[in-house]
Tab-separated table of C-alpha atoms in Angstrom:
chain	number	residue	atom	x	y	z
M	1	MET	CA	0.000	0.000	-0.001
M	2	PRO	CA	1.432	3.431	-0.868
M	3	LYS	CA	2.449	5.591	2.043
M	4	PHE	CA	0.064	8.364	1.067
M	5	PHE	CA	-3.121	8.395	-0.945
M	6	LEU	CA	-5.906	10.856	-1.542
M	7	LEU	CA	-9.499	10.082	-2.315
M	8	PHE	CA	-11.935	12.838	-3.178
M	9	VAL	CA	-15.671	12.323	-3.039
M	10	VAL	CA	-18.111	15.123	-3.791
M	11	VAL	CA	-21.747	14.824	-2.691
M	12	PHE	CA	-24.682	17.082	-1.919
M	13	PHE	CA	-25.654	17.223	1.749
M	14	SER	CA	-27.480	20.201	3.240
M	15	PRO	CA	-27.282	23.546	1.418
M	16	TRP	CA	-23.581	23.470	0.594
M	17	LEU	CA	-21.189	21.488	-1.578
M	18	ALA	CA	-18.174	19.918	0.096
M	19	ALA	CA	-15.328	17.649	-0.923
M	20	GLN	CA	-14.237	14.822	1.333
M	21	GLU	CA	-10.512	14.121	1.507
M	22	TRP	CA	-8.953	10.958	2.916
M	23	GLN	CA	-5.244	10.992	3.590
M	24	ALA	CA	-3.081	8.172	4.924
M	25	GLN	CA	-1.038	9.056	7.990
M	26	PRO	CA	1.943	7.201	9.503
M	27	ALA	CA	0.972	3.624	10.334
M	28	MET	CA	0.429	2.508	13.917
M	29	PRO	CA	3.388	0.693	15.531
M	30	GLN	CA	1.068	-2.193	16.473
M	31	ALA	CA	-1.935	-3.218	14.403
M	32	VAL	CA	-4.954	-3.517	16.711
M	33	GLN	CA	-8.713	-3.882	16.602
M	34	GLU	CA	-11.528	-3.574	19.161
M	35	ILE	CA	-10.234	-0.230	20.366
M	36	TYR	CA	-11.774	2.986	21.725
M	37	PRO	CA	-9.190	5.743	21.276
M	38	ALA	CA	-9.293	9.206	22.839
M	39	VAL	CA	-7.831	12.652	22.214
M	40	HIS	CA	-5.889	13.753	25.288
M	41	LYS	CA	-3.984	17.043	25.415
M	42	GLY	CA	-3.849	17.307	21.643
M	43	ARG	CA	-2.611	13.765	20.996
M	44	ILE	CA	-4.444	10.539	20.092
M	45	TYR	CA	-4.153	7.616	22.513
M	46	VAL	CA	-4.879	3.958	21.750
M	47	ALA	CA	-4.744	1.507	24.653
M	48	GLY	CA	-4.555	-2.282	24.247
M	49	GLY	CA	-6.586	-4.183	21.704
M	50	LEU	CA	-6.711	-7.526	19.871
M	51	SER	CA	-4.629	-8.494	16.850
M	52	ASP	CA	-3.993	-11.570	14.753
M	53	ASP	CA	-0.423	-10.219	14.494
M	54	ILE	CA	0.046	-11.143	18.173
M	55	ALA	CA	0.941	-14.732	19.090
M	56	LEU	CA	-1.649	-17.132	20.459
M	57	GLU	CA	0.633	-17.660	23.469
M	58	GLN	CA	-0.072	-14.007	24.304
M	59	GLN	CA	-3.805	-14.529	23.731
M	60	GLN	CA	-3.534	-12.178	20.713
M	61	MET	CA	-4.038	-9.186	23.024
M	62	THR	CA	-1.751	-6.363	24.069
M	63	ALA	CA	-1.082	-3.891	26.877
M	64	VAL	CA	0.696	-1.460	24.551
M	65	VAL	CA	-0.375	2.196	24.624
M	66	GLN	CA	0.232	3.980	21.316
M	67	ILE	CA	0.253	7.774	21.015
M	68	PHE	CA	0.012	9.783	17.804
M	69	ASP	CA	1.084	13.427	17.744
M	70	PRO	CA	-0.418	15.236	14.724
M	71	ALA	CA	1.985	18.141	15.211
M	72	THR	CA	5.020	15.952	14.537
M	73	GLN	CA	3.231	13.299	12.451
M	74	SER	CA	4.779	10.602	14.602
M	75	TRP	CA	3.880	7.730	16.914
M	76	SER	CA	5.365	6.978	20.295
M	77	LEU	CA	4.685	4.405	23.016
M	78	GLY	CA	3.203	5.464	26.327
M	79	PRO	CA	3.198	3.604	29.641
M	80	ALA	CA	1.752	0.130	29.104
M	81	LEU	CA	-1.487	-0.961	30.742
M	82	PRO	CA	-1.145	-3.113	33.888
M	83	GLU	CA	-2.118	-6.145	31.761
M	84	PRO	CA	-3.202	-6.865	28.183
M	85	ARG	CA	-6.771	-5.641	27.608
M	86	HIS	CA	-9.199	-5.254	24.730
M	87	HIS	CA	-12.455	-3.333	24.365
M	88	GLY	CA	-11.272	-0.944	27.108
M	89	TYR	CA	-12.816	2.506	26.673
M	90	LEU	CA	-10.461	5.511	26.847
M	91	VAL	CA	-11.913	8.889	27.908
M	92	SER	CA	-10.164	12.215	28.497
M	93	VAL	CA	-11.934	14.441	31.014
M	94	ARG	CA	-10.724	17.341	33.168
M	95	GLU	CA	-7.201	16.945	31.753
M	96	GLN	CA	-7.089	13.321	32.926
M	97	LEU	CA	-7.081	10.112	30.888
M	98	PHE	CA	-9.202	7.225	32.141
M	99	LEU	CA	-9.797	3.710	30.873
M	100	PHE	CA	-13.080	1.952	31.649
M	101	GLY	CA	-13.654	-1.808	31.733
M	102	GLY	CA	-12.868	-4.034	28.794
M	103	PHE	CA	-11.790	-7.670	28.659
M	104	ILE	CA	-8.697	-9.119	30.344
M	105	GLU	CA	-7.274	-12.625	30.627
M	106	ALA	CA	-8.642	-14.142	33.844
M	107	HIS	CA	-10.564	-17.162	35.132
M	108	GLY	CA	-9.205	-19.280	32.280
M	109	GLY	CA	-10.151	-17.072	29.326
M	110	ARG	CA	-9.348	-13.855	27.487
M	111	TRP	CA	-12.951	-12.588	27.582
M	112	SER	CA	-13.150	-11.842	31.306
M	113	ALA	CA	-15.093	-8.603	31.684
M	114	SER	CA	-13.462	-6.027	33.965
M	115	ALA	CA	-14.947	-3.394	36.251
M	116	ASP	CA	-11.659	-1.480	36.465
M	117	VAL	CA	-11.414	2.270	36.172
M	118	LEU	CA	-7.768	3.050	35.408
M	119	LEU	CA	-6.118	6.468	35.429
M	120	LEU	CA	-2.957	7.470	33.605
M	121	ASP	CA	-0.708	9.002	36.256
M	122	GLU	CA	1.375	11.330	34.139
M	123	ASN	CA	3.701	12.165	37.034
M	124	SER	CA	4.794	8.572	37.559
M	125	ASN	CA	4.237	7.622	33.905
M	126	SER	CA	2.089	4.647	34.864
M	127	TRP	CA	-1.502	3.494	35.117
M	128	ARG	CA	-3.237	2.937	38.432
M	129	LYS	CA	-6.657	1.701	39.413
M	130	VAL	CA	-8.763	4.456	40.990
M	131	ALA	CA	-12.255	2.939	41.118
M	132	ASP	CA	-14.520	0.031	40.236
M	133	LEU	CA	-17.606	0.274	38.096
M	134	PRO	CA	-20.739	-1.098	39.771
M	135	LYS	CA	-20.389	-4.215	37.578
M	136	PRO	CA	-17.958	-5.374	34.894
M	137	LEU	CA	-18.617	-3.597	31.586
M	138	THR	CA	-17.320	-4.077	28.059
M	139	GLU	CA	-18.202	-3.090	24.484
M	140	THR	CA	-19.892	0.022	25.845
M	141	THR	CA	-20.178	3.628	24.619
M	142	ALA	CA	-18.944	6.751	26.385
M	143	VAL	CA	-18.962	10.538	26.064
M	144	VAL	CA	-18.103	13.537	28.249
M	145	ILE	CA	-20.852	16.015	29.169
M	146	GLN	CA	-20.331	18.805	31.696
M	147	ASN	CA	-17.019	17.272	32.822
M	148	LYS	CA	-18.583	13.920	33.643
M	149	VAL	CA	-18.378	10.620	31.773
M	150	HIS	CA	-21.599	8.995	30.538
M	151	LEU	CA	-21.394	5.258	29.804
M	152	ALA	CA	-24.342	3.455	28.175
M	153	SER	CA	-24.997	-0.079	26.828
M	154	GLY	CA	-22.439	-2.891	26.516
M	155	ARG	CA	-21.978	-6.404	27.853
M	156	SER	CA	-21.503	-7.847	31.335
M	157	PRO	CA	-21.411	-11.362	32.813
M	158	SER	CA	-24.810	-13.061	32.814
M	159	GLY	CA	-23.937	-15.305	35.749
M	160	ALA	CA	-21.047	-16.494	37.900
M	161	ASP	CA	-18.833	-17.424	34.953
M	162	ASN	CA	-16.679	-14.652	33.502
M	163	ALA	CA	-14.004	-15.962	31.174
M	164	GLN	CA	-15.456	-16.545	27.720
M	165	TRP	CA	-17.334	-14.468	25.165
M	166	ARG	CA	-20.442	-16.602	25.725
M	167	ASP	CA	-20.463	-15.725	29.446
M	168	GLN	CA	-21.534	-12.150	28.696
M	169	GLN	CA	-24.978	-10.643	28.120
M	170	ASP	CA	-26.192	-7.363	26.626
M	171	VAL	CA	-27.086	-4.554	29.050
M	172	ASN	CA	-28.970	-1.244	28.844
M	173	TRP	CA	-27.228	0.454	31.772
M	174	HIS	CA	-26.469	4.160	31.770
M	175	TRP	CA	-23.936	5.336	34.357
M	176	ILE	CA	-22.320	8.671	35.076
M	177	PHE	CA	-18.721	8.738	36.356
M	178	ASP	CA	-17.493	11.774	38.296
M	179	PRO	CA	-13.708	12.168	37.798
M	180	VAL	CA	-13.442	14.356	40.921
M	181	SER	CA	-14.867	11.827	43.373
M	182	ASN	CA	-14.184	8.735	41.193
M	183	SER	CA	-17.765	7.693	41.873
M	184	VAL	CA	-20.533	6.273	39.653
M	185	THR	CA	-24.236	7.095	39.742
M	186	ASP	CA	-27.173	5.633	37.828
M	187	ALA	CA	-28.869	7.565	35.019
M	188	PRO	CA	-31.927	6.772	32.871
M	189	SER	CA	-31.334	3.464	31.070
M	190	LEU	CA	-31.610	2.836	27.370
M	191	ASN	CA	-34.851	1.280	26.183
M	192	ILE	CA	-32.992	-1.708	24.799
M	193	ALA	CA	-29.965	-3.783	25.803
M	194	LEU	CA	-27.212	-3.856	23.161
M	195	ASN	CA	-23.464	-3.927	22.608
M	196	SER	CA	-20.869	-2.762	20.074
M	197	ALA	CA	-22.618	0.517	19.307
M	198	THR	CA	-20.797	3.802	18.743
M	199	SER	CA	-21.356	7.199	20.314
M	200	VAL	CA	-20.601	10.910	20.114
M	201	VAL	CA	-21.455	14.043	22.046
M	202	LEU	CA	-22.889	16.905	19.999
M	203	ALA	CA	-24.372	20.106	21.462
M	204	GLU	CA	-24.129	18.568	24.945
M	205	GLN	CA	-26.281	15.599	23.933
M	206	PHE	CA	-25.301	11.921	24.030
M	207	TYR	CA	-25.890	9.975	20.793
M	208	VAL	CA	-25.777	6.150	20.790
M	209	ILE	CA	-25.710	4.753	17.261
M	210	GLY	CA	-26.146	1.250	15.864
M	211	GLY	CA	-24.763	-1.731	17.725
M	212	ARG	CA	-25.922	-5.319	17.932
M	213	GLN	CA	-27.423	-7.951	20.197
M	214	VAL	CA	-25.933	-11.334	20.977
M	215	ALA	CA	-29.098	-13.099	19.862
M	216	GLY	CA	-30.611	-10.539	17.520
M	217	GLY	CA	-27.863	-9.330	15.191
M	218	ASN	CA	-27.042	-5.785	14.083
M	219	LEU	CA	-29.202	-2.771	14.935
M	220	ALA	CA	-29.918	0.483	13.085
M	221	LEU	CA	-31.168	2.321	16.177
M	222	VAL	CA	-30.124	5.888	16.925
M	223	GLN	CA	-30.867	7.198	20.430
M	224	ARG	CA	-30.127	10.590	21.956
M	225	PHE	CA	-29.976	11.496	25.641
M	226	ASP	CA	-30.836	15.039	26.680
M	227	VAL	CA	-29.238	16.046	29.968
M	228	LEU	CA	-31.809	18.735	30.710
M	229	SER	CA	-34.899	16.571	30.203
M	230	GLN	CA	-33.134	13.398	31.404
M	231	GLN	CA	-34.799	11.443	28.594
M	232	TRP	CA	-33.746	9.264	25.689
M	233	GLN	CA	-35.253	10.047	22.288
M	234	ALA	CA	-35.376	7.799	19.215
M	235	LEU	CA	-34.067	9.471	16.063
M	236	ALA	CA	-33.941	8.550	12.389
M	237	THR	CA	-32.387	5.093	12.096
M	238	LEU	CA	-29.175	4.306	10.274
M	239	PRO	CA	-29.799	3.411	6.619
M	240	GLN	CA	-28.451	-0.060	7.428
M	241	ALA	CA	-27.998	-1.956	10.670
M	242	GLN	CA	-24.342	-1.945	11.774
M	243	GLY	CA	-22.355	-3.186	14.758
M	244	GLY	CA	-18.663	-2.773	15.544
M	245	LEU	CA	-18.666	0.679	13.948
M	246	ALA	CA	-17.088	4.021	14.878
M	247	ALA	CA	-18.265	7.638	14.816
M	248	ALA	CA	-16.990	11.192	15.239
M	249	VAL	CA	-18.217	14.748	14.764
M	250	LEU	CA	-17.120	16.945	11.867
M	251	ASN	CA	-18.681	20.223	10.746
M	252	HIS	CA	-21.498	19.851	13.313
M	253	GLN	CA	-22.535	16.535	11.787
M	254	ILE	CA	-22.091	12.923	12.895
M	255	TRP	CA	-19.942	10.724	10.698
M	256	VAL	CA	-20.189	6.930	10.953
M	257	PHE	CA	-17.626	4.456	9.669
M	258	GLY	CA	-17.318	0.701	9.213
M	259	GLY	CA	-18.707	-2.217	11.204
M	260	GLU	CA	-19.206	-5.871	10.447
M	261	TYR	CA	-21.975	-8.356	9.704
M	262	PHE	CA	-22.109	-12.128	10.163
M	263	ASN	CA	-24.851	-13.328	7.816
M	264	ASP	CA	-24.077	-14.765	4.348
M	265	GLY	CA	-20.534	-15.532	5.337
M	266	GLY	CA	-19.919	-12.184	7.003
M	267	GLY	CA	-18.145	-9.039	5.888
M	268	VAL	CA	-17.242	-5.431	6.619
M	269	TYR	CA	-19.271	-2.331	5.726
M	270	SER	CA	-17.661	0.225	3.450
M	271	GLU	CA	-20.291	3.008	3.412
M	272	VAL	CA	-19.690	6.309	5.192
M	273	TRP	CA	-22.897	7.738	6.707
M	274	VAL	CA	-23.413	11.341	7.787
M	275	TYR	CA	-26.208	12.546	10.086
M	276	ASN	CA	-27.549	16.108	10.046
M	277	PRO	CA	-29.100	16.859	13.474
M	278	GLN	CA	-31.007	19.850	12.086
M	279	THR	CA	-32.973	17.729	9.617
M	280	ASN	CA	-32.752	14.359	11.436
M	281	GLN	CA	-31.593	12.734	8.210
M	282	TRP	CA	-28.817	10.348	7.186
M	283	GLN	CA	-27.041	10.387	3.844
M	284	GLN	CA	-24.234	8.302	2.436
M	285	ARG	CA	-21.055	10.227	1.766
M	286	GLY	CA	-18.828	7.912	-0.213
M	287	GLU	CA	-17.045	4.805	0.997
M	288	MET	CA	-14.012	4.023	3.109
M	289	PRO	CA	-10.839	3.401	1.077
M	290	VAL	CA	-10.188	0.390	3.343
M	291	PRO	CA	-13.410	-0.762	5.080
M	292	ARG	CA	-12.873	-2.002	8.649
M	293	HIS	CA	-14.670	-2.994	11.819
M	294	GLY	CA	-13.549	-2.754	15.449
M	295	LEU	CA	-11.883	0.525	14.503
M	296	GLY	CA	-11.642	3.858	16.315
M	297	ALA	CA	-12.557	7.386	15.260
M	298	VAL	CA	-11.795	10.719	16.947
M	299	SER	CA	-12.262	14.378	16.053
M	300	LEU	CA	-9.208	16.630	16.205
M	301	ASN	CA	-8.217	19.902	14.529
M	302	ASP	CA	-11.184	20.087	12.112
M	303	ALA	CA	-10.633	16.530	10.946
M	304	ILE	CA	-11.540	12.953	11.834
M	305	TYR	CA	-8.817	10.370	12.418
M	306	ILE	CA	-9.709	6.722	11.694
M	307	LEU	CA	-7.535	4.161	13.452
M	308	GLY	CA	-6.895	0.428	13.319
M	309	GLY	CA	-9.692	-2.142	13.085
M	310	ALA	CA	-9.855	-5.175	10.845
M	311	ALA	CA	-10.463	-5.458	7.095
M	312	GLU	CA	-12.222	-8.838	7.431
M	313	VAL	CA	-14.908	-10.051	9.785
M	314	GLY	CA	-13.665	-11.432	13.130
M	315	LEU	CA	-10.131	-11.584	14.528
M	316	LYS	CA	-8.159	-11.491	11.282
M	317	ALA	CA	-6.721	-8.944	8.837
M	318	THR	CA	-6.047	-6.551	11.735
M	319	SER	CA	-5.009	-3.123	10.420
M	320	ASP	CA	-2.327	-0.620	11.397
M	321	LEU	CA	-3.896	2.115	9.260
M	322	LEU	CA	-4.305	5.690	10.433
M	323	GLU	CA	-6.344	7.879	8.092
M	324	LYS	CA	-7.314	11.521	8.248
M	325	VAL	CA	-10.663	12.714	6.903
M	326	ARG	CA	-11.437	16.369	6.346
M	327	LEU	CA	-13.665	18.577	4.264
M	328	THR	CA	-12.305	20.950	1.649
M	329	PRO	CA	-14.237	23.916	0.213
């Protein structure tokens, strides 16, 4: 694959015409999927993940923390997590970087859901546990509103066993984490239990998009939580049901990328969907140059950065790609 490529797609969406530019950035040091990256102090952090590049003896999971600095166009390695972990959710709030839950190797399996809340101690250059979630939580969604972290949906153990993928069940929980007191409070739950959705915050509202259910397959649901009314509202659904996707905000719109499906032999979605909150409408805006699932997406400096994931369904074809998406007049 060439080091740099450009793809221009021009579409009509809302009253103006815009060109979409994809540009390859320096590749990640470690290819990973099932990640939830975060922007922290102007840099992009990726913590842990799964990869078919990692040996089975290491359970194909990593504790590596990768950091991309857009100012220098370079990657570096940060302090490693206390143990390998995948599906751990990174969130930057009040100038602190937290990691919530995810799966670790324990109880005889690599799908042991964790209740850990870890904090990056930048003075000692290490991670430390600062709290426990009320219950183990993985494959969740998270945003920051009014300097607090909202977590909604995901998977948690259905019984006493907590080692394998099959030990987990979908949940509709909605929690709020206070980074000052390191405490968690309950908030209004989602109307449906699901996992592997994506989320963004836009205009101080929490959007949960897509996802899937263990028994029911992919979902096209879009739900929005209003902090003032303390209510969830159903919005226009995604044009197609998608799980394992990623989203970010650009130009006051929500952009959705990737995801996977398991029927008919399985595959990865290529379409890029854009949501206009003023009209409550979705429209396709081109396709991903390299479609992936289990990827990450973050907004930074008037652009969206798309990280990692896998180009084939399941734990294979893990990617080290970093791409930058922006609009040009």
